[in-house]
PDB file of C-alpha atoms in Angstrom:
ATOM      1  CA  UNK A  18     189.521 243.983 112.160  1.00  0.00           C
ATOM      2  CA  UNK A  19     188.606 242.668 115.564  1.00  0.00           C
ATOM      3  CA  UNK A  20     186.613 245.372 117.940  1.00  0.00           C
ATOM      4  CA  UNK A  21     186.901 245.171 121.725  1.00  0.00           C
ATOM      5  CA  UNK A  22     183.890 247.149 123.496  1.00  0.00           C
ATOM      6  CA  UNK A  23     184.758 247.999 127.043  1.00  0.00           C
ATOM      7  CA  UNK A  24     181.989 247.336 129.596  1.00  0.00           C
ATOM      8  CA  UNK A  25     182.268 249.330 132.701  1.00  0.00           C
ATOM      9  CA  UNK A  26     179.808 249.020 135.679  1.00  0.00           C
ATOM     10  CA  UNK A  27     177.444 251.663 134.578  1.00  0.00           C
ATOM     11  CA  UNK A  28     178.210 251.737 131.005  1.00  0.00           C
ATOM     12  CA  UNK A  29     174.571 251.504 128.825  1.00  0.00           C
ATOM     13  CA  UNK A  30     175.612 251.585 125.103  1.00  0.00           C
ATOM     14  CA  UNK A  31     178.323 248.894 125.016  1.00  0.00           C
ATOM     15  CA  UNK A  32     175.512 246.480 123.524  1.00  0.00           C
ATOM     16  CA  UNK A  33     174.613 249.345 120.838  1.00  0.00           C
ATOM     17  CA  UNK A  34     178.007 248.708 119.721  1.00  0.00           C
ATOM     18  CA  UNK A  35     178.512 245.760 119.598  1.00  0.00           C
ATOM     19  CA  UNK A  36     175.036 245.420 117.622  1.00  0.00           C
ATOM     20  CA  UNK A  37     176.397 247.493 115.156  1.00  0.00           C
ATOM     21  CA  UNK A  38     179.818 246.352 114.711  1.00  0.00           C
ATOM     22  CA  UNK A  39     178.651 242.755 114.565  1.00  0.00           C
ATOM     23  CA  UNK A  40     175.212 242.881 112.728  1.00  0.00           C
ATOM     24  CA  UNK A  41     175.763 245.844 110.560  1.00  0.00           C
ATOM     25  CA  UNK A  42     178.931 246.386 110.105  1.00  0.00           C
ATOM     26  CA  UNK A  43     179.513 242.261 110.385  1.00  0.00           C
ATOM     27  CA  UNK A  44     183.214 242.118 112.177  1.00  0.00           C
ATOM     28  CA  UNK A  45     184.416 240.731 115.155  1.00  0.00           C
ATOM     29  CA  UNK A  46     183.648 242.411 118.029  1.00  0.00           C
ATOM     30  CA  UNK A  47     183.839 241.115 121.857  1.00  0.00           C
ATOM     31  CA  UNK A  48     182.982 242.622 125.241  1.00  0.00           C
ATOM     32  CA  UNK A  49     186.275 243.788 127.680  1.00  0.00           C
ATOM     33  CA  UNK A  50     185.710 244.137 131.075  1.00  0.00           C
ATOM     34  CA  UNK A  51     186.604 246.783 133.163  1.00  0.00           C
ATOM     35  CA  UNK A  52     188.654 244.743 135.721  1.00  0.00           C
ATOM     36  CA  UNK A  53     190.906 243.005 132.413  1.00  0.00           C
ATOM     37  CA  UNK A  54     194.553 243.245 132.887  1.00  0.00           C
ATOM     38  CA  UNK A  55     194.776 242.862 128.695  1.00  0.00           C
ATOM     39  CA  UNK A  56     193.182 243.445 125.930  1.00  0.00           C
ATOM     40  CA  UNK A  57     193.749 240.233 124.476  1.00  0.00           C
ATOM     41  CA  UNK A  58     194.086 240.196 119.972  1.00  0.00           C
ATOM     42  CA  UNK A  59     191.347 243.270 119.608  1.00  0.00           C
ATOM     43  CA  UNK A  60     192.945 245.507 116.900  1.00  0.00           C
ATOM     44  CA  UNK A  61     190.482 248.910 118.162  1.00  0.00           C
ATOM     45  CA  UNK A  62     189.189 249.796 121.310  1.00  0.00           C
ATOM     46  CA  UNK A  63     186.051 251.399 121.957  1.00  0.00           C
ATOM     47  CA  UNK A  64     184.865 252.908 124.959  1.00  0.00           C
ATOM     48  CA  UNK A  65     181.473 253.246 125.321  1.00  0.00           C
ATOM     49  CA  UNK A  66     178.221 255.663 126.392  1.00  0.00           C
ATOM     50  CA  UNK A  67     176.938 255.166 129.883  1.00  0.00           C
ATOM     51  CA  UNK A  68     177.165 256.279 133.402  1.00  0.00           C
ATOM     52  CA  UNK A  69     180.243 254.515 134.579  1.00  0.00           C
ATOM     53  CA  UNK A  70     180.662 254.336 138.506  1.00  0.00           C
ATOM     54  CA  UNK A  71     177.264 256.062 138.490  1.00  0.00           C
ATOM     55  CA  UNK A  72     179.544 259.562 137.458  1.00  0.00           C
ATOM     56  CA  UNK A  73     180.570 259.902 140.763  1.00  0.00           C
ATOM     57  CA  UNK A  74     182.962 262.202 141.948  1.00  0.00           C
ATOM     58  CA  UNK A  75     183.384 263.476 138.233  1.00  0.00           C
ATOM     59  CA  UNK A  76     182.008 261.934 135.115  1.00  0.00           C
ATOM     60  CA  UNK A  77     184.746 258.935 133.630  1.00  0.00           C
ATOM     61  CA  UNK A  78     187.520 259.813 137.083  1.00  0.00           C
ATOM     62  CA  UNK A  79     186.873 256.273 138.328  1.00  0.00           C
ATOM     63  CA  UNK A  80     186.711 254.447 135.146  1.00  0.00           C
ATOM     64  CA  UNK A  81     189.977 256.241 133.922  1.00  0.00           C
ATOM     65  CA  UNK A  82     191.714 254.555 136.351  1.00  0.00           C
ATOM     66  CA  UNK A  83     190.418 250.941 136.338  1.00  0.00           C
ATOM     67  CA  UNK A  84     192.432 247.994 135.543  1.00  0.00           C
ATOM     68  CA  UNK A  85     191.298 247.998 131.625  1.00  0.00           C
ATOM     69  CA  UNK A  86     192.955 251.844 131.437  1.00  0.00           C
ATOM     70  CA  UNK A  87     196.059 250.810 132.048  1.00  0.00           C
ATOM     71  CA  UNK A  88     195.505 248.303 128.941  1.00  0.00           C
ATOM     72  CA  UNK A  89     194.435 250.677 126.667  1.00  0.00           C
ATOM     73  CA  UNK A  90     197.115 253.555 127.815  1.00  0.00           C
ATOM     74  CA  UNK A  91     199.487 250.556 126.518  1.00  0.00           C
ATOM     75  CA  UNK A  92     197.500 250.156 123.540  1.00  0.00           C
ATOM     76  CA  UNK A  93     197.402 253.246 122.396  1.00  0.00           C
ATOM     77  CA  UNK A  94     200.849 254.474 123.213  1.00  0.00           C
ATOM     78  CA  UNK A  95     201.786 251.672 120.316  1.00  0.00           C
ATOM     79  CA  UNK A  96     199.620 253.653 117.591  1.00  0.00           C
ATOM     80  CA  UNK A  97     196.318 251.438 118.360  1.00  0.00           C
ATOM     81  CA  UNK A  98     192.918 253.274 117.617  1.00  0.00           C
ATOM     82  CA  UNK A  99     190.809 253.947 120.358  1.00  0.00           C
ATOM     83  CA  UNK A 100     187.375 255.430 120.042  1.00  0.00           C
ATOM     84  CA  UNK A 101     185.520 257.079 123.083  1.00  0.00           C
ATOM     85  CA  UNK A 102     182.003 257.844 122.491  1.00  0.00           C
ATOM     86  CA  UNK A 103     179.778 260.433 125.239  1.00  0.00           C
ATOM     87  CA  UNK A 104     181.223 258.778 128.712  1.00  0.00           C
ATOM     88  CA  UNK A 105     184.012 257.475 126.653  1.00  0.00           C
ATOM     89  CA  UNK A 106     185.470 260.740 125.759  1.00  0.00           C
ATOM     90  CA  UNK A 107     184.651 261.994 129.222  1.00  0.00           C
ATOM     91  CA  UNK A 108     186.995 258.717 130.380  1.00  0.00           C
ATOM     92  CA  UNK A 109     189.342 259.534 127.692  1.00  0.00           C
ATOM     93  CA  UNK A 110     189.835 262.897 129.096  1.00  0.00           C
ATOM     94  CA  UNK A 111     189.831 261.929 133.184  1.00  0.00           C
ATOM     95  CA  UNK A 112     192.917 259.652 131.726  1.00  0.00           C
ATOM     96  CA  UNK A 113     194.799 262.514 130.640  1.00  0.00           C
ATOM     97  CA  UNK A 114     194.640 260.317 126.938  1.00  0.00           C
ATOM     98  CA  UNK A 115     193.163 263.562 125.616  1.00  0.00           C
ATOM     99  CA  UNK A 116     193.436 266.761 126.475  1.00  0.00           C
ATOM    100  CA  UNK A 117     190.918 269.023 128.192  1.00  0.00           C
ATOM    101  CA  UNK A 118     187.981 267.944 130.088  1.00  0.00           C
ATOM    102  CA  UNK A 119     183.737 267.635 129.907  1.00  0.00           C
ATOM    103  CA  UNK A 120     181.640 269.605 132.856  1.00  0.00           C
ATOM    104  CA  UNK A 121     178.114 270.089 133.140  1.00  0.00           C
ATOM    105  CA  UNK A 122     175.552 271.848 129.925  1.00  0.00           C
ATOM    106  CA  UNK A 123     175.691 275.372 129.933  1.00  0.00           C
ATOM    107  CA  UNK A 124     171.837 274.697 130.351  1.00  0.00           C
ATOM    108  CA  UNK A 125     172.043 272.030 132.898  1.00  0.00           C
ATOM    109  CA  UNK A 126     169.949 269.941 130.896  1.00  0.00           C
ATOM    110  CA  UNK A 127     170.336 266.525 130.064  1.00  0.00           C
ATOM    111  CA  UNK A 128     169.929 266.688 126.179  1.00  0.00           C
ATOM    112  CA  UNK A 129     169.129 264.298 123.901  1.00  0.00           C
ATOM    113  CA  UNK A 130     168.394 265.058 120.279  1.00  0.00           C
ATOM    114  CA  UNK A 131     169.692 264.629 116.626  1.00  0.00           C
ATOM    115  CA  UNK A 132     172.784 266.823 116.594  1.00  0.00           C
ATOM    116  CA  UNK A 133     174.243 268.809 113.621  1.00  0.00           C
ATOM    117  CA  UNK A 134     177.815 268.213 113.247  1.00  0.00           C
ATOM    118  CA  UNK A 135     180.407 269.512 110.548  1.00  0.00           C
ATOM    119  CA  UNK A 136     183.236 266.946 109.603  1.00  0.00           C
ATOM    120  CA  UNK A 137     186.389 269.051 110.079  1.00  0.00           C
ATOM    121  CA  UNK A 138     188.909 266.156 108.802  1.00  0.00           C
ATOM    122  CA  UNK A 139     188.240 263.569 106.903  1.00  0.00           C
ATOM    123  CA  UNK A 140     192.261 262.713 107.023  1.00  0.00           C
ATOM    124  CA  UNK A 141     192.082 260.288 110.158  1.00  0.00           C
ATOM    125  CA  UNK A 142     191.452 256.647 110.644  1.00  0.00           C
ATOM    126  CA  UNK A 143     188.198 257.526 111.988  1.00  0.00           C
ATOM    127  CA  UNK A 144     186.710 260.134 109.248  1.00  0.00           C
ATOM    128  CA  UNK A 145     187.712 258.803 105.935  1.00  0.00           C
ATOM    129  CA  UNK A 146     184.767 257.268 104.562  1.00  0.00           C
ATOM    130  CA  UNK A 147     183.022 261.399 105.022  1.00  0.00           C
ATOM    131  CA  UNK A 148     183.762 264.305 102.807  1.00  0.00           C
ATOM    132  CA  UNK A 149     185.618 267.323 104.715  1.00  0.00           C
ATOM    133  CA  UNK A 150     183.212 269.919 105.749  1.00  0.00           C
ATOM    134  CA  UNK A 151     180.104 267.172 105.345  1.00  0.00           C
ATOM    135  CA  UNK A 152     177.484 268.433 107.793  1.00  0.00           C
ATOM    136  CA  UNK A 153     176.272 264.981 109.225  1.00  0.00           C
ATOM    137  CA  UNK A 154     173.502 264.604 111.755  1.00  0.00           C
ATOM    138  CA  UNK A 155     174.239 262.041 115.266  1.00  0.00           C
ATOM    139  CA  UNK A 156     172.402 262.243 118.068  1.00  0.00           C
ATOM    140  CA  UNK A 157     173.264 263.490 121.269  1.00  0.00           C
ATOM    141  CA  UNK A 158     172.496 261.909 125.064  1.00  0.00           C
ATOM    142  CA  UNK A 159     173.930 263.615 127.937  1.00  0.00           C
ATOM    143  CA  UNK A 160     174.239 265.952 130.703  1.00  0.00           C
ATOM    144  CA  UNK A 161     178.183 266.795 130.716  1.00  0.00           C
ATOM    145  CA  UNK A 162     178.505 267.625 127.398  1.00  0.00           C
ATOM    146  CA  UNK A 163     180.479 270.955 127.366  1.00  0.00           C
ATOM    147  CA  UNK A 164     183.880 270.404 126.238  1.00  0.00           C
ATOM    148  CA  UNK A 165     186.023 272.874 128.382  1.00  0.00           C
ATOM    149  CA  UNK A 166     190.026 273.621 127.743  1.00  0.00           C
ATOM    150  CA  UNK A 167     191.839 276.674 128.654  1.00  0.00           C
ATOM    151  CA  UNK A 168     193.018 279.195 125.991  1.00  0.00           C
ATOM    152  CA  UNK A 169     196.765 277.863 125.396  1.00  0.00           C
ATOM    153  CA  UNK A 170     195.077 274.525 125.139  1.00  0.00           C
ATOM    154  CA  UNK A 171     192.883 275.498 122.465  1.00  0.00           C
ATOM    155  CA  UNK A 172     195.446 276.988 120.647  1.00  0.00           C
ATOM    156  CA  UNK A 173     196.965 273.810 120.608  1.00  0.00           C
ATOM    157  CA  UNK A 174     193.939 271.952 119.514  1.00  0.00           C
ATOM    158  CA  UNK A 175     193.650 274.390 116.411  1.00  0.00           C
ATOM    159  CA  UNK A 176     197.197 274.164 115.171  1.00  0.00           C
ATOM    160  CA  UNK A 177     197.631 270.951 115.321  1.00  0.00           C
ATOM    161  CA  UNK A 178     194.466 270.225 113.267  1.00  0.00           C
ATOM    162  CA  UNK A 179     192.613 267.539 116.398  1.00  0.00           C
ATOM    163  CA  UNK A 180     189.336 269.219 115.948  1.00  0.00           C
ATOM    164  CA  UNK A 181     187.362 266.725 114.299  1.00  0.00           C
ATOM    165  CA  UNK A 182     183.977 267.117 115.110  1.00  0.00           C
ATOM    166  CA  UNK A 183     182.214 270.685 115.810  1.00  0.00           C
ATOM    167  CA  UNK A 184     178.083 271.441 116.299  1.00  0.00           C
ATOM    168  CA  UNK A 185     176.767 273.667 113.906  1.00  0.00           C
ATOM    169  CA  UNK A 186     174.216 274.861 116.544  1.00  0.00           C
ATOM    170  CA  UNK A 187     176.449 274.382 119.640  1.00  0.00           C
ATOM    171  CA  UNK A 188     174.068 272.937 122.668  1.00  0.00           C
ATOM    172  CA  UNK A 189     176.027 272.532 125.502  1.00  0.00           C
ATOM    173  CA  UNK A 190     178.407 275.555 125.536  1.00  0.00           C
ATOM    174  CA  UNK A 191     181.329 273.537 124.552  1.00  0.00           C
ATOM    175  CA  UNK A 192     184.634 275.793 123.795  1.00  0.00           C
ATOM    176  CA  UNK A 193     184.752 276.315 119.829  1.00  0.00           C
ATOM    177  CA  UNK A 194     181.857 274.421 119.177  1.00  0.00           C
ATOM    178  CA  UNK A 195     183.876 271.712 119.581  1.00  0.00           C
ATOM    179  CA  UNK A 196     181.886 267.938 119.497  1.00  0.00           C
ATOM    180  CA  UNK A 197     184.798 265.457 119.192  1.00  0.00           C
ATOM    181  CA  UNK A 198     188.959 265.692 118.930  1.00  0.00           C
ATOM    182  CA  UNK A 199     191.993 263.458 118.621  1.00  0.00           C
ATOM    183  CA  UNK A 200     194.669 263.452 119.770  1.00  0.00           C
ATOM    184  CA  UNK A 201     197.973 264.991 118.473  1.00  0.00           C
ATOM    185  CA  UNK A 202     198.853 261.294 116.968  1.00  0.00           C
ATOM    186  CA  UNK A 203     195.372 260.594 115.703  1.00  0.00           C
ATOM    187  CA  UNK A 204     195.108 257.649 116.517  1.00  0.00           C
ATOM    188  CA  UNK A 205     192.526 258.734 119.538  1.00  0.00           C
ATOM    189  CA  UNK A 206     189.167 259.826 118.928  1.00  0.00           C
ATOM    190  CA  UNK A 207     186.669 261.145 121.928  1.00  0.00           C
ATOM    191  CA  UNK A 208     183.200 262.796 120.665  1.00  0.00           C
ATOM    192  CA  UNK A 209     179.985 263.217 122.459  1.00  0.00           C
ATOM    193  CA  UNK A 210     177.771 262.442 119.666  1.00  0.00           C
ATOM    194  CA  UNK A 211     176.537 258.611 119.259  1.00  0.00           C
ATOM    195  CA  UNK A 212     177.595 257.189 116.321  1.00  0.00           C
ATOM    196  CA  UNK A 213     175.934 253.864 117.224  1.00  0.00           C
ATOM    197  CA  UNK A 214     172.893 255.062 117.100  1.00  0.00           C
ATOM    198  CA  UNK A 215     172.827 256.562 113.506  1.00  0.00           C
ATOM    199  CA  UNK A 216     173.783 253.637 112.146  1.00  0.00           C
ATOM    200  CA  UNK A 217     170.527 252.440 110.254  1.00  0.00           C
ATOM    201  CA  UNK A 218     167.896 253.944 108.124  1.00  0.00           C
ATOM    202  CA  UNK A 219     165.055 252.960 110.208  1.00  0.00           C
ATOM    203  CA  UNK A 220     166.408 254.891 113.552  1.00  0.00           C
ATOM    204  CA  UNK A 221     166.137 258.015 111.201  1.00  0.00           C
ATOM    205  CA  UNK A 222     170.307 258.685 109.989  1.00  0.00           C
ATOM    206  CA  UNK A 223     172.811 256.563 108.976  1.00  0.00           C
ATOM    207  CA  UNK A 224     175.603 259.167 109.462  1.00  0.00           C
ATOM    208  CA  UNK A 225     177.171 257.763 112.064  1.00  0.00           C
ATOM    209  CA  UNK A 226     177.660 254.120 110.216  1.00  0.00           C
ATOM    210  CA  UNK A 227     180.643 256.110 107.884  1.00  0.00           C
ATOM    211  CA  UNK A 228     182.698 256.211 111.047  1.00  0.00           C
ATOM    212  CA  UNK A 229     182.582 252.294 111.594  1.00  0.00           C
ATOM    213  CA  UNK A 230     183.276 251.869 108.027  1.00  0.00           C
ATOM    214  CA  UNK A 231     186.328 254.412 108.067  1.00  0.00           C
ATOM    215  CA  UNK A 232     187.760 252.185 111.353  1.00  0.00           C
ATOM    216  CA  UNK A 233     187.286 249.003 109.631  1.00  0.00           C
ATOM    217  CA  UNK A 234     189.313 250.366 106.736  1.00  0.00           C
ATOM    218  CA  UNK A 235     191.560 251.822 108.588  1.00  0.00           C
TER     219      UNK A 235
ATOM    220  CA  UNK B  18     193.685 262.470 161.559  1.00  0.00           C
ATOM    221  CA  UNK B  19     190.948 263.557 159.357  1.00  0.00           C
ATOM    222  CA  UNK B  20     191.852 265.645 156.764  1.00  0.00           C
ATOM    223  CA  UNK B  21     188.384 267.706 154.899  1.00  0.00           C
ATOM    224  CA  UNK B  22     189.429 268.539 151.523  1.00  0.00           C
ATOM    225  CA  UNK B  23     187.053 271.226 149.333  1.00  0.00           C
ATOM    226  CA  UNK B  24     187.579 271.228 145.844  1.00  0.00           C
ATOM    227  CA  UNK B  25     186.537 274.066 143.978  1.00  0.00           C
ATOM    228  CA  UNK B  26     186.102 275.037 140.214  1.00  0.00           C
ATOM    229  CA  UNK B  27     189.296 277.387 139.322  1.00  0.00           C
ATOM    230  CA  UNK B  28     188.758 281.305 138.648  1.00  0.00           C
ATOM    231  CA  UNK B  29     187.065 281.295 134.964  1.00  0.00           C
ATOM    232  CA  UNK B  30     185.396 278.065 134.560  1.00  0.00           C
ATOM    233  CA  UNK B  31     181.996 278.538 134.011  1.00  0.00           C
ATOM    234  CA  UNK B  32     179.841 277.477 136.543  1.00  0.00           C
ATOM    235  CA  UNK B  33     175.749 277.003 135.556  1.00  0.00           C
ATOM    236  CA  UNK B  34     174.814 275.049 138.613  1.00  0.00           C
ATOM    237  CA  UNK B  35     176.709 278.146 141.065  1.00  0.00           C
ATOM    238  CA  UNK B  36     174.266 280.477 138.436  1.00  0.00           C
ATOM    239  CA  UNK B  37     171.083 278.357 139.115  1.00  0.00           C
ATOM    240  CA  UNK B  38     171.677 278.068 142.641  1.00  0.00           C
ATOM    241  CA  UNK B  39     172.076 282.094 142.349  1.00  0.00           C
ATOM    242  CA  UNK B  40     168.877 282.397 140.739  1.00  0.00           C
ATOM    243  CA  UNK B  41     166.937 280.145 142.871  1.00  0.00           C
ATOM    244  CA  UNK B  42     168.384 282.223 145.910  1.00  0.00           C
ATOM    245  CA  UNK B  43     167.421 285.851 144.529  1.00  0.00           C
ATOM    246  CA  UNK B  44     163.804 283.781 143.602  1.00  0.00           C
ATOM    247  CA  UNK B  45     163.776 283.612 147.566  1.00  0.00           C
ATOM    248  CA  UNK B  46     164.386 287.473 147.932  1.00  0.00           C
ATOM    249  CA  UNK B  47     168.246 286.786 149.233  1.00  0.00           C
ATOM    250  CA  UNK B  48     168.998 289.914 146.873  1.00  0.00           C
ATOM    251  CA  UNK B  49     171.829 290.353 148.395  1.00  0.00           C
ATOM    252  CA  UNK B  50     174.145 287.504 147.075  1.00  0.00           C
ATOM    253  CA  UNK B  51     176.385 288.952 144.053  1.00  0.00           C
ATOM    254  CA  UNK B  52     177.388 285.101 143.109  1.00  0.00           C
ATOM    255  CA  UNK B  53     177.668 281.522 143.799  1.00  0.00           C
ATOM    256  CA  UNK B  54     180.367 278.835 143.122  1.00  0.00           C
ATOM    257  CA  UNK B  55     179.241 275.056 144.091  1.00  0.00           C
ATOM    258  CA  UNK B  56     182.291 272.948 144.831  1.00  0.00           C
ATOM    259  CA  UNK B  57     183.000 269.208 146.688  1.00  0.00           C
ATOM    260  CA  UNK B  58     184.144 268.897 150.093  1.00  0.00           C
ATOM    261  CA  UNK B  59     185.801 265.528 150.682  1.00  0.00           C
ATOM    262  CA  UNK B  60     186.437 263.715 154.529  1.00  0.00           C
ATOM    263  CA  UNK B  61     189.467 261.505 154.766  1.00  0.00           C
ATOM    264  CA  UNK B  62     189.978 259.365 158.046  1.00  0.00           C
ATOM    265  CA  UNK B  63     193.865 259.005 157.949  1.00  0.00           C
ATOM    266  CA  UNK B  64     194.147 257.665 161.438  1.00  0.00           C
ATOM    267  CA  UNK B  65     197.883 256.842 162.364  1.00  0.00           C
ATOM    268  CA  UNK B  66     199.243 258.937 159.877  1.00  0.00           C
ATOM    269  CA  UNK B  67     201.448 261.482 160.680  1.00  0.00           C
ATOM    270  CA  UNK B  68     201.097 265.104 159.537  1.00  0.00           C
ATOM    271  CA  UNK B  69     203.582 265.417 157.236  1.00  0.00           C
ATOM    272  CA  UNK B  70     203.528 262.138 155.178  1.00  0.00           C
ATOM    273  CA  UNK B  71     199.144 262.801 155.005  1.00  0.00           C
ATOM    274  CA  UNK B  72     200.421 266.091 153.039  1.00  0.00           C
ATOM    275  CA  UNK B  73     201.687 264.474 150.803  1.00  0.00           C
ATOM    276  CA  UNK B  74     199.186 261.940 150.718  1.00  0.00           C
ATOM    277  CA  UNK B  75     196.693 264.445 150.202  1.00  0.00           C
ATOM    278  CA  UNK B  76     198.340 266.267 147.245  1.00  0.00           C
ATOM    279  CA  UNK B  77     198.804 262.654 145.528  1.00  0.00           C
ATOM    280  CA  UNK B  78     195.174 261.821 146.090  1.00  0.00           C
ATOM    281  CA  UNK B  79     193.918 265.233 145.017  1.00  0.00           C
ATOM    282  CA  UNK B  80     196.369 265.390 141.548  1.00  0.00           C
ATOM    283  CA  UNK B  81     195.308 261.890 140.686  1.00  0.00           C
ATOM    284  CA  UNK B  82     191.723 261.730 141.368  1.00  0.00           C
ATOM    285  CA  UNK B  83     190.386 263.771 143.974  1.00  0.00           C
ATOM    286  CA  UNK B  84     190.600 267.480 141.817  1.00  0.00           C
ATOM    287  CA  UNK B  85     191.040 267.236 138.123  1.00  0.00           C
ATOM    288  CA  UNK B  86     193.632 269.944 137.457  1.00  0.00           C
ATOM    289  CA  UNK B  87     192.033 271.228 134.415  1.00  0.00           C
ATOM    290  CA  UNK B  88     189.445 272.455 136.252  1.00  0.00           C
ATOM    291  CA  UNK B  89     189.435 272.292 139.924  1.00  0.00           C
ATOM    292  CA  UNK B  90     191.628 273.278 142.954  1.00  0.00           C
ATOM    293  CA  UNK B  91     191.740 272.052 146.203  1.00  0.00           C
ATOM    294  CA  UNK B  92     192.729 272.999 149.277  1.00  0.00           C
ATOM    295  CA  UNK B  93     192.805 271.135 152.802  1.00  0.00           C
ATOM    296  CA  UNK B  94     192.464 271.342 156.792  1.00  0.00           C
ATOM    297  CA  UNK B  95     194.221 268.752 158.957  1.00  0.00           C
ATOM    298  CA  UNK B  96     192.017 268.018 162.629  1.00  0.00           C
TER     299      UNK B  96
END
């Protein structure tokens, strides 16, 4: 499987990925730039962490509508996975790709810690490689963490199963606990959590390496 | 034409930097405040547009990037 990591001015973990998918995980994986019409032969698209266009206006509402976006809308409408991680899944979002959006901590702290998460599915092209109802620890890094939907939307969420991800100690205020969803084709995952950097034994988990190794099978 | 646009978190979205701001406020004995919102106030220079077609204008801008819908409202004065 070939990775494409999308590199947005402001983004700050696209080289954590692509450390991770090439070293460890020891695939193909190339940078995309923001301004790229295409996404060329890349067979999963991840957005990464970061600040992209320095979160103005809103966090990810510039970078949902670069040139790249319009790629990956494409992309994904054939069945392609896309992963957004923390300002990923905030772009994700902003690009109506998923549903609901991310505002400000309920604390107004930026937060960055190991996180608690349970695994709510392991039935998607992302989660297969964990056992359902695993409680797996990824760190968290940001400041607009707090997933927010209205109550018909989270309805929606819940019956159709796109909760994938929830805290076990919630720390931003996010609606349901919630940490990271697809969407209703599964085939799009956004989570706040950083996978990429619980991806070795020496930076203290490994958790997060399951969900590269569930995408490359996928 | 300029056209100042606020955009403002809807009715029920939580607000914690309105609530800080509060705080802060009552810290400077302004006890009389019951609450804050914090929203974005936005200045467009549409020179040589007409009225009409900046409405519209304005409502594209504002559903497509300006306001996410999710959230936020908006509402606008033409001058």
């Amino acid at each position: 499987m070939k990775f494409g990591v999308v590199q947005f001015p402001g983004s700050n973990c696209d080289q954590d990925c692509l450390y991770v998918l090439r070293k460890v995980l020891k695939r193909d994986a190339r940078l995309l730039w923001h301004a790229a019409g295409d996404l060329g032969d890349v067979d999963c698209v991840i957005l990464p962490g970061g600040f992209s266009y320095g979160d103005y206006l809103r966090t990810g509402a510039m970078a949902a509508h670069s040139p790249v976006m319009r790629a990956v809308s494409t992309f994904a409408d054939r069945g392609g996975p896309v992963l957004g991680i923390c300002n990923g899944f905030q772009i994700l979002c902003e690009a109506g790709l998923l549903p609901g959006t991310l505002i400000r901590n309920k604390n107004l702290q930026f937060i960055c810690e190991p996180c608690a998460l349970r695994v709510e599915r392991n039935d998607t092209r992302f989660t297969s490689q964990y056992r359902p109802g695993e409680t797996v620890s990824i760190p968290i890094a940001h400041q607009d963490g707090h997933y927010y939907i209205d109550e018909a939307g989270l309805e929606r969420l819940e019956k159709n199963r796109q909760i994938v991800f929830r805290y076990t100690s919630n720390p931003n205020g996010s609606v349901a606990d919630i940490a990271g969803i697809v969407n209703e084709k599964g085939n799009i995952l956004g989570m706040m959590p950083h996978p990429e950097r619980a991806s070795e034994k020496i930076l203290g988990s490994e958790d997060g390496l399951k969900l590269w190794m569930s995408l490359n099978g996928s | 034409m300029k056209a100042k646009i606020y955009v403002t978190l809807k009715k029920g979205v939580h607000d914690p930097q309105g609530e800080a701001v509060l705080g802060t406020l009552k810290h400077l004995g302004f006890k009389d405040v019951k609450g804050v919102r914090v929203g974005k106030y936005i200045e467009l220079n549409l020179d040589g547009v007409p009225a009409d077609k900046a409405r519209h204008r304005i409502d594209a801008m504002c559903a497509k990037l300006l306001a996410n819908p999710v959230i936020e409202s908006y509402s606008y004065e033409l001058d």
